[in-house]
Amino acid sequence: MRILLLKTVSNSFGRRFLSTKNVRQVTHCIFDMDGLLLDTEQVYKKMITQLCANYGHQYTNELMMKVLGGTEQRLSEILCKELKLPISPKEFRDQLLVLGDTMLANAPLMDGAERLIRHLHSSKVPFAVATSSSARSVDTKIASYKELFSYFNHMVMGSTDREVKFGKPHPDIFLVAAARFPDKPDPSKCLVFEDSPHGVTAGISAGMQVVMVPDPHLNKMLTTHATIVLPSLAKFQPEIFGLPPFK
């Protein structure tokens, strides 16, 4: 195992993101999707805010932190319980899916996402998606990027995949994603890319290292458990983890 020391970096907001860490070489990569590859988090916020407003409630930052990174089912259960909504979690989720059919289409790629995906593909590094979203919403989101997303070895959709028993922050989705690579790598050989604290917890719990690219407004205390924290995927250096460097 090779140990490397990483320097602290700052983003454009002046926040310091990376302290000295020990890292291991990896062979496979696993990506979250929302807020990491696709700029959909604000869209989801608008969707949920609209649904909550329909029943006379606000979608607060406190509620958002409780559901961030979770499955559609878990999100619906938490909001229905916390807000005492007069509908079932299934009804809330159904309404969310209908809104998503239009609002989630054509979401832009996050900074650095396309470059990294194409680099890993051309370098023959196996990589997959592990998203808490359902197959239905994923189809909507990637419709404009079919060629790019065809490079992923596979996708695990936590809200509709029967093998994912528990959503993030539980490790299930990342362990399932690792097991579906043809060579079934040990979790320690997988590098996770995440934006949410719950997603980072899930990756670490799975025995993997995690590169976190958080929302710049997220409390820094919620990023300390990641292996490294970056302002964007554009700042990722593959060689730090033993992967082929950008050309």
PDB file of C-alpha atoms in Angstrom:
ATOM      1  CA  MET A   1       0.000   0.000   0.000  1.00  0.00           C
ATOM      2  CA  ARG A   2       1.410   3.388  -0.979  1.00  0.00           C
ATOM      3  CA  ILE A   3       0.900   6.330   1.379  1.00  0.00           C
ATOM      4  CA  LEU A   4       0.718   9.847  -0.030  1.00  0.00           C
ATOM      5  CA  LEU A   5       0.405  13.185   1.710  1.00  0.00           C
ATOM      6  CA  LEU A   6      -2.085  15.634   0.250  1.00  0.00           C
ATOM      7  CA  LYS A   7      -1.967  19.396   0.499  1.00  0.00           C
ATOM      8  CA  THR A   8      -4.851  21.568   1.629  1.00  0.00           C
ATOM      9  CA  VAL A   9      -6.688  23.392  -1.169  1.00  0.00           C
ATOM     10  CA  SER A  10      -9.212  26.217  -1.210  1.00  0.00           C
ATOM     11  CA  ASN A  11     -12.191  26.881  -3.438  1.00  0.00           C
ATOM     12  CA  SER A  12     -13.349  30.188  -4.865  1.00  0.00           C
ATOM     13  CA  PHE A  13     -15.320  30.868  -1.678  1.00  0.00           C
ATOM     14  CA  GLY A  14     -12.102  30.819   0.338  1.00  0.00           C
ATOM     15  CA  ARG A  15     -12.991  27.663   2.243  1.00  0.00           C
ATOM     16  CA  ARG A  16     -10.233  25.170   2.985  1.00  0.00           C
ATOM     17  CA  PHE A  17     -11.144  21.701   1.850  1.00  0.00           C
ATOM     18  CA  LEU A  18      -8.307  19.226   2.320  1.00  0.00           C
ATOM     19  CA  SER A  19      -6.049  18.389   5.230  1.00  0.00           C
ATOM     20  CA  THR A  20      -3.223  15.864   5.172  1.00  0.00           C
ATOM     21  CA  LYS A  21      -4.589  12.366   4.660  1.00  0.00           C
ATOM     22  CA  ASN A  22      -3.298   8.872   4.008  1.00  0.00           C
ATOM     23  CA  VAL A  23      -4.693   7.333   0.847  1.00  0.00           C
ATOM     24  CA  ARG A  24      -4.589   3.909  -0.809  1.00  0.00           C
ATOM     25  CA  GLN A  25      -4.325   2.920  -4.441  1.00  0.00           C
ATOM     26  CA  VAL A  26      -7.601   1.875  -6.059  1.00  0.00           C
ATOM     27  CA  THR A  27      -8.653   0.062  -9.214  1.00  0.00           C
ATOM     28  CA  HIS A  28     -12.380   0.891  -9.544  1.00  0.00           C
ATOM     29  CA  CYS A  29     -14.544   4.006  -9.157  1.00  0.00           C
ATOM     30  CA  ILE A  30     -18.169   4.402  -8.042  1.00  0.00           C
ATOM     31  CA  PHE A  31     -20.065   7.658  -8.562  1.00  0.00           C
ATOM     32  CA  ASP A  32     -23.118   9.144  -6.965  1.00  0.00           C
ATOM     33  CA  MET A  33     -25.227  11.036  -9.524  1.00  0.00           C
ATOM     34  CA  ASP A  34     -27.294  13.924  -8.135  1.00  0.00           C
ATOM     35  CA  GLY A  35     -25.234  16.954  -7.176  1.00  0.00           C
ATOM     36  CA  LEU A  36     -22.068  15.103  -8.170  1.00  0.00           C
ATOM     37  CA  LEU A  37     -22.354  14.280 -11.879  1.00  0.00           C
ATOM     38  CA  LEU A  38     -25.570  16.152 -12.650  1.00  0.00           C
ATOM     39  CA  ASP A  39     -26.653  19.516 -11.271  1.00  0.00           C
ATOM     40  CA  THR A  40     -30.028  18.345  -9.970  1.00  0.00           C
ATOM     41  CA  GLU A  41     -29.998  19.179  -6.263  1.00  0.00           C
ATOM     42  CA  GLN A  42     -31.595  22.592  -6.718  1.00  0.00           C
ATOM     43  CA  VAL A  43     -34.201  21.025  -9.001  1.00  0.00           C
ATOM     44  CA  TYR A  44     -35.062  18.485  -6.318  1.00  0.00           C
ATOM     45  CA  LYS A  45     -35.289  21.303  -3.791  1.00  0.00           C
ATOM     46  CA  LYS A  46     -37.798  23.125  -6.017  1.00  0.00           C
ATOM     47  CA  MET A  47     -39.820  19.952  -6.534  1.00  0.00           C
ATOM     48  CA  ILE A  48     -40.029  19.097  -2.848  1.00  0.00           C
ATOM     49  CA  THR A  49     -40.666  22.716  -1.872  1.00  0.00           C
ATOM     50  CA  GLN A  50     -43.594  22.784  -4.306  1.00  0.00           C
ATOM     51  CA  LEU A  51     -45.074  19.554  -2.952  1.00  0.00           C
ATOM     52  CA  CYS A  52     -44.731  20.666   0.674  1.00  0.00           C
ATOM     53  CA  ALA A  53     -46.286  24.052  -0.162  1.00  0.00           C
ATOM     54  CA  ASN A  54     -49.302  22.249  -1.642  1.00  0.00           C
ATOM     55  CA  TYR A  55     -50.056  21.082   1.903  1.00  0.00           C
ATOM     56  CA  GLY A  56     -49.195  24.351   3.626  1.00  0.00           C
ATOM     57  CA  HIS A  57     -45.695  23.476   4.785  1.00  0.00           C
ATOM     58  CA  GLN A  58     -42.163  24.756   4.229  1.00  0.00           C
ATOM     59  CA  TYR A  59     -39.279  22.574   3.103  1.00  0.00           C
ATOM     60  CA  THR A  60     -36.636  23.814   5.540  1.00  0.00           C
ATOM     61  CA  ASN A  61     -32.873  23.351   5.458  1.00  0.00           C
ATOM     62  CA  GLU A  62     -33.219  21.130   8.523  1.00  0.00           C
ATOM     63  CA  LEU A  63     -35.565  18.805   6.660  1.00  0.00           C
ATOM     64  CA  MET A  64     -33.328  18.865   3.602  1.00  0.00           C
ATOM     65  CA  MET A  65     -30.343  17.661   5.643  1.00  0.00           C
ATOM     66  CA  LYS A  66     -32.419  14.773   6.990  1.00  0.00           C
ATOM     67  CA  VAL A  67     -33.321  13.474   3.527  1.00  0.00           C
ATOM     68  CA  LEU A  68     -30.174  14.416   1.563  1.00  0.00           C
ATOM     69  CA  GLY A  69     -28.722  11.422  -0.256  1.00  0.00           C
ATOM     70  CA  GLY A  70     -31.521   9.063   0.759  1.00  0.00           C
ATOM     71  CA  THR A  71     -33.864   6.999  -1.384  1.00  0.00           C
ATOM     72  CA  GLU A  72     -37.141   8.350  -2.714  1.00  0.00           C
ATOM     73  CA  GLN A  73     -39.006   6.087  -0.321  1.00  0.00           C
ATOM     74  CA  ARG A  74     -37.069   7.248   2.725  1.00  0.00           C
ATOM     75  CA  LEU A  75     -37.414  10.904   1.713  1.00  0.00           C
ATOM     76  CA  SER A  76     -41.167  10.497   1.401  1.00  0.00           C
ATOM     77  CA  GLU A  77     -41.459   8.671   4.728  1.00  0.00           C
ATOM     78  CA  ILE A  78     -39.485  11.334   6.604  1.00  0.00           C
ATOM     79  CA  LEU A  79     -41.378  14.281   5.133  1.00  0.00           C
ATOM     80  CA  CYS A  80     -44.816  12.719   5.613  1.00  0.00           C
ATOM     81  CA  LYS A  81     -43.997  11.947   9.242  1.00  0.00           C
ATOM     82  CA  GLU A  82     -42.220  15.214  10.114  1.00  0.00           C
ATOM     83  CA  LEU A  83     -44.831  17.432   8.465  1.00  0.00           C
ATOM     84  CA  LYS A  84     -47.802  15.198   9.295  1.00  0.00           C
ATOM     85  CA  LEU A  85     -48.939  15.347   5.676  1.00  0.00           C
ATOM     86  CA  PRO A  86     -52.479  14.089   4.896  1.00  0.00           C
ATOM     87  CA  ILE A  87     -51.136  11.629   2.296  1.00  0.00           C
ATOM     88  CA  SER A  88     -49.161   8.406   2.424  1.00  0.00           C
ATOM     89  CA  PRO A  89     -45.420   8.226   1.654  1.00  0.00           C
ATOM     90  CA  LYS A  90     -46.304   6.317  -1.530  1.00  0.00           C
ATOM     91  CA  GLU A  91     -48.616   9.094  -2.668  1.00  0.00           C
ATOM     92  CA  PHE A  92     -45.947  11.710  -1.935  1.00  0.00           C
ATOM     93  CA  ARG A  93     -43.364   9.708  -3.876  1.00  0.00           C
ATOM     94  CA  ASP A  94     -45.748   9.256  -6.820  1.00  0.00           C
ATOM     95  CA  GLN A  95     -46.276  13.014  -6.972  1.00  0.00           C
ATOM     96  CA  LEU A  96     -42.510  13.560  -6.799  1.00  0.00           C
ATOM     97  CA  LEU A  97     -41.928  11.169  -9.698  1.00  0.00           C
ATOM     98  CA  VAL A  98     -44.516  12.935 -11.860  1.00  0.00           C
ATOM     99  CA  LEU A  99     -42.842  16.291 -11.252  1.00  0.00           C
ATOM    100  CA  GLY A 100     -39.467  14.744 -12.021  1.00  0.00           C
ATOM    101  CA  ASP A 101     -40.584  13.505 -15.423  1.00  0.00           C
ATOM    102  CA  THR A 102     -40.341  17.081 -16.685  1.00  0.00           C
ATOM    103  CA  MET A 103     -38.306  19.065 -14.170  1.00  0.00           C
ATOM    104  CA  LEU A 104     -35.321  16.694 -14.075  1.00  0.00           C
ATOM    105  CA  ALA A 105     -34.865  16.584 -17.853  1.00  0.00           C
ATOM    106  CA  ASN A 106     -31.830  18.317 -19.362  1.00  0.00           C
ATOM    107  CA  ALA A 107     -30.051  18.936 -16.054  1.00  0.00           C
ATOM    108  CA  PRO A 108     -26.508  20.194 -16.785  1.00  0.00           C
ATOM    109  CA  LEU A 109     -23.389  18.219 -15.988  1.00  0.00           C
ATOM    110  CA  MET A 110     -21.346  19.320 -13.000  1.00  0.00           C
ATOM    111  CA  ASP A 111     -17.943  20.917 -13.520  1.00  0.00           C
ATOM    112  CA  GLY A 112     -15.326  18.316 -14.416  1.00  0.00           C
ATOM    113  CA  ALA A 113     -17.747  15.393 -14.682  1.00  0.00           C
ATOM    114  CA  GLU A 114     -17.522  14.768 -18.421  1.00  0.00           C
ATOM    115  CA  ARG A 115     -13.748  15.100 -18.509  1.00  0.00           C
ATOM    116  CA  LEU A 116     -13.312  12.583 -15.683  1.00  0.00           C
ATOM    117  CA  ILE A 117     -15.783  10.081 -17.141  1.00  0.00           C
ATOM    118  CA  ARG A 118     -14.120  10.183 -20.560  1.00  0.00           C
ATOM    119  CA  HIS A 119     -10.679   9.899 -18.992  1.00  0.00           C
ATOM    120  CA  LEU A 120     -11.563   6.827 -16.933  1.00  0.00           C
ATOM    121  CA  HIS A 121     -13.201   5.238 -19.968  1.00  0.00           C
ATOM    122  CA  SER A 122     -10.219   5.840 -22.254  1.00  0.00           C
ATOM    123  CA  SER A 123      -7.869   4.635 -19.493  1.00  0.00           C
ATOM    124  CA  LYS A 124      -9.906   1.437 -19.106  1.00  0.00           C
ATOM    125  CA  VAL A 125     -10.619   2.045 -15.416  1.00  0.00           C
ATOM    126  CA  PRO A 126     -13.880   0.273 -14.457  1.00  0.00           C
ATOM    127  CA  PHE A 127     -16.503   2.617 -13.014  1.00  0.00           C
ATOM    128  CA  ALA A 128     -20.177   2.531 -12.044  1.00  0.00           C
ATOM    129  CA  VAL A 129     -23.026   4.680 -10.727  1.00  0.00           C
ATOM    130  CA  ALA A 130     -24.588   4.175  -7.284  1.00  0.00           C
ATOM    131  CA  THR A 131     -27.508   6.577  -6.986  1.00  0.00           C
ATOM    132  CA  SER A 132     -30.370   6.677  -4.500  1.00  0.00           C
ATOM    133  CA  SER A 133     -32.723   7.620  -7.345  1.00  0.00           C
ATOM    134  CA  SER A 134     -35.157   5.282  -9.084  1.00  0.00           C
ATOM    135  CA  ALA A 135     -34.700   3.859 -12.570  1.00  0.00           C
ATOM    136  CA  ARG A 136     -37.514   6.121 -13.769  1.00  0.00           C
ATOM    137  CA  SER A 137     -35.864   9.354 -12.652  1.00  0.00           C
ATOM    138  CA  VAL A 138     -32.423   8.219 -13.824  1.00  0.00           C
ATOM    139  CA  ASP A 139     -33.790   7.587 -17.315  1.00  0.00           C
ATOM    140  CA  THR A 140     -35.124  11.147 -17.373  1.00  0.00           C
ATOM    141  CA  LYS A 141     -31.856  12.677 -16.156  1.00  0.00           C
ATOM    142  CA  ILE A 142     -29.500  10.892 -18.534  1.00  0.00           C
ATOM    143  CA  ALA A 143     -31.665  11.086 -21.666  1.00  0.00           C
ATOM    144  CA  SER A 144     -29.533  13.956 -22.970  1.00  0.00           C
ATOM    145  CA  TYR A 145     -26.260  12.161 -22.170  1.00  0.00           C
ATOM    146  CA  LYS A 146     -26.831   8.600 -23.377  1.00  0.00           C
ATOM    147  CA  GLU A 147     -23.417   8.272 -25.007  1.00  0.00           C
ATOM    148  CA  LEU A 148     -21.567   9.516 -21.937  1.00  0.00           C
ATOM    149  CA  PHE A 149     -23.465   7.330 -19.481  1.00  0.00           C
ATOM    150  CA  SER A 150     -23.038   4.284 -21.716  1.00  0.00           C
ATOM    151  CA  TYR A 151     -19.405   4.254 -20.564  1.00  0.00           C
ATOM    152  CA  PHE A 152     -20.397   3.190 -17.046  1.00  0.00           C
ATOM    153  CA  ASN A 153     -20.015  -0.526 -16.420  1.00  0.00           C
ATOM    154  CA  HIS A 154     -23.378  -0.561 -14.611  1.00  0.00           C
ATOM    155  CA  MET A 155     -25.762   1.562 -12.572  1.00  0.00           C
ATOM    156  CA  VAL A 156     -27.325   0.745  -9.218  1.00  0.00           C
ATOM    157  CA  MET A 157     -30.542   2.684  -8.530  1.00  0.00           C
ATOM    158  CA  GLY A 158     -31.171   2.478  -4.804  1.00  0.00           C
ATOM    159  CA  SER A 159     -34.873   3.378  -4.889  1.00  0.00           C
ATOM    160  CA  THR A 160     -35.778   0.494  -7.200  1.00  0.00           C
ATOM    161  CA  ASP A 161     -32.966  -2.065  -6.825  1.00  0.00           C
ATOM    162  CA  ARG A 162     -34.126  -5.052  -4.757  1.00  0.00           C
ATOM    163  CA  GLU A 163     -30.602  -5.878  -3.613  1.00  0.00           C
ATOM    164  CA  VAL A 164     -30.248  -2.498  -1.905  1.00  0.00           C
ATOM    165  CA  LYS A 165     -32.015  -3.264   1.370  1.00  0.00           C
ATOM    166  CA  PHE A 166     -31.137  -0.001   3.115  1.00  0.00           C
ATOM    167  CA  GLY A 167     -30.332   3.368   1.533  1.00  0.00           C
ATOM    168  CA  LYS A 168     -27.513   5.747   2.379  1.00  0.00           C
ATOM    169  CA  PRO A 169     -26.029   6.265   4.991  1.00  0.00           C
ATOM    170  CA  HIS A 170     -26.004   2.449   5.063  1.00  0.00           C
ATOM    171  CA  PRO A 171     -23.270   0.855   2.897  1.00  0.00           C
ATOM    172  CA  ASP A 172     -25.575  -1.456   0.899  1.00  0.00           C
ATOM    173  CA  ILE A 173     -25.634   0.454  -2.392  1.00  0.00           C
ATOM    174  CA  PHE A 174     -21.847   0.701  -2.667  1.00  0.00           C
ATOM    175  CA  LEU A 175     -21.308  -2.952  -1.744  1.00  0.00           C
ATOM    176  CA  VAL A 176     -23.854  -3.973  -4.393  1.00  0.00           C
ATOM    177  CA  ALA A 177     -22.156  -1.716  -6.945  1.00  0.00           C
ATOM    178  CA  ALA A 178     -18.735  -3.241  -6.194  1.00  0.00           C
ATOM    179  CA  ALA A 179     -20.076  -6.792  -6.426  1.00  0.00           C
ATOM    180  CA  ARG A 180     -21.487  -6.146  -9.901  1.00  0.00           C
ATOM    181  CA  PHE A 181     -18.153  -5.396 -11.515  1.00  0.00           C
ATOM    182  CA  PRO A 182     -17.109  -8.499 -13.505  1.00  0.00           C
ATOM    183  CA  ASP A 183     -13.945  -8.969 -11.418  1.00  0.00           C
ATOM    184  CA  LYS A 184     -15.727  -8.266  -8.110  1.00  0.00           C
ATOM    185  CA  PRO A 185     -13.052  -6.053  -6.511  1.00  0.00           C
ATOM    186  CA  ASP A 186     -12.554  -5.874  -2.778  1.00  0.00           C
ATOM    187  CA  PRO A 187     -14.326  -2.756  -1.421  1.00  0.00           C
ATOM    188  CA  SER A 188     -10.948  -1.355  -0.344  1.00  0.00           C
ATOM    189  CA  LYS A 189     -10.045  -1.118  -4.041  1.00  0.00           C
ATOM    190  CA  CYS A 190     -13.050   1.074  -4.848  1.00  0.00           C
ATOM    191  CA  LEU A 191     -13.054   4.868  -4.768  1.00  0.00           C
ATOM    192  CA  VAL A 192     -16.405   6.547  -4.159  1.00  0.00           C
ATOM    193  CA  PHE A 193     -17.317  10.047  -5.386  1.00  0.00           C
ATOM    194  CA  GLU A 194     -20.049  11.744  -3.346  1.00  0.00           C
ATOM    195  CA  ASP A 195     -21.523  15.130  -2.530  1.00  0.00           C
ATOM    196  CA  SER A 196     -23.726  14.372   0.510  1.00  0.00           C
ATOM    197  CA  PRO A 197     -22.675  13.601   4.101  1.00  0.00           C
ATOM    198  CA  HIS A 198     -24.931  10.526   4.131  1.00  0.00           C
ATOM    199  CA  GLY A 199     -23.309   9.291   0.931  1.00  0.00           C
ATOM    200  CA  VAL A 200     -19.843   9.741   2.391  1.00  0.00           C
ATOM    201  CA  THR A 201     -20.876   7.810   5.506  1.00  0.00           C
ATOM    202  CA  ALA A 202     -22.189   5.000   3.287  1.00  0.00           C
ATOM    203  CA  GLY A 203     -18.944   4.795   1.324  1.00  0.00           C
ATOM    204  CA  ILE A 204     -16.724   4.818   4.399  1.00  0.00           C
ATOM    205  CA  SER A 205     -18.957   2.198   6.055  1.00  0.00           C
ATOM    206  CA  ALA A 206     -18.509   0.016   2.944  1.00  0.00           C
ATOM    207  CA  GLY A 207     -14.746   0.064   3.512  1.00  0.00           C
ATOM    208  CA  MET A 208     -14.069   2.406   0.608  1.00  0.00           C
ATOM    209  CA  GLN A 209     -12.288   5.744   0.296  1.00  0.00           C
ATOM    210  CA  VAL A 210     -14.463   8.722  -0.562  1.00  0.00           C
ATOM    211  CA  VAL A 211     -13.802  11.857  -2.582  1.00  0.00           C
ATOM    212  CA  MET A 212     -16.368  14.429  -1.442  1.00  0.00           C
ATOM    213  CA  VAL A 213     -17.481  17.362  -3.606  1.00  0.00           C
ATOM    214  CA  PRO A 214     -19.947  19.120  -1.286  1.00  0.00           C
ATOM    215  CA  ASP A 215     -22.243  22.031  -1.903  1.00  0.00           C
ATOM    216  CA  PRO A 216     -20.138  25.118  -1.054  1.00  0.00           C
ATOM    217  CA  HIS A 217     -22.728  26.181   1.520  1.00  0.00           C
ATOM    218  CA  LEU A 218     -22.597  22.901   3.439  1.00  0.00           C
ATOM    219  CA  ASN A 219     -21.309  23.127   7.015  1.00  0.00           C
ATOM    220  CA  LYS A 220     -17.634  22.162   6.908  1.00  0.00           C
ATOM    221  CA  MET A 221     -18.116  19.948   9.982  1.00  0.00           C
ATOM    222  CA  LEU A 222     -20.229  17.636   7.818  1.00  0.00           C
ATOM    223  CA  THR A 223     -17.292  16.967   5.463  1.00  0.00           C
ATOM    224  CA  THR A 224     -14.634  15.821   7.919  1.00  0.00           C
ATOM    225  CA  HIS A 225     -15.246  12.082   7.481  1.00  0.00           C
ATOM    226  CA  ALA A 226     -14.388  12.059   3.763  1.00  0.00           C
ATOM    227  CA  THR A 227     -10.980  10.868   2.569  1.00  0.00           C
ATOM    228  CA  ILE A 228     -10.504  14.088   0.624  1.00  0.00           C
ATOM    229  CA  VAL A 229     -12.782  17.057  -0.053  1.00  0.00           C
ATOM    230  CA  LEU A 230     -12.636  19.031  -3.308  1.00  0.00           C
ATOM    231  CA  PRO A 231     -14.458  22.096  -4.652  1.00  0.00           C
ATOM    232  CA  SER A 232     -15.282  20.285  -7.922  1.00  0.00           C
ATOM    233  CA  LEU A 233     -14.506  17.143  -9.895  1.00  0.00           C
ATOM    234  CA  ALA A 234     -12.334  19.339 -12.108  1.00  0.00           C
ATOM    235  CA  LYS A 235      -9.816  19.480  -9.236  1.00  0.00           C
ATOM    236  CA  PHE A 236      -9.526  15.686  -8.890  1.00  0.00           C
ATOM    237  CA  GLN A 237      -6.053  14.238  -9.465  1.00  0.00           C
ATOM    238  CA  PRO A 238      -6.404  10.528 -10.400  1.00  0.00           C
ATOM    239  CA  GLU A 239      -2.749   9.735  -9.748  1.00  0.00           C
ATOM    240  CA  ILE A 240      -3.208  10.442  -6.022  1.00  0.00           C
ATOM    241  CA  PHE A 241      -5.127   7.150  -5.832  1.00  0.00           C
ATOM    242  CA  GLY A 242      -2.897   5.256  -8.259  1.00  0.00           C
ATOM    243  CA  LEU A 243      -5.155   5.856 -11.271  1.00  0.00           C
ATOM    244  CA  PRO A 244      -3.831   6.992 -14.682  1.00  0.00           C
ATOM    245  CA  PRO A 245      -3.226  10.774 -14.675  1.00  0.00           C
ATOM    246  CA  PHE A 246      -4.940  13.137 -17.074  1.00  0.00           C
ATOM    247  CA  LYS A 247      -3.000  13.565 -20.302  1.00  0.00           C
TER     248      LYS A 247
END
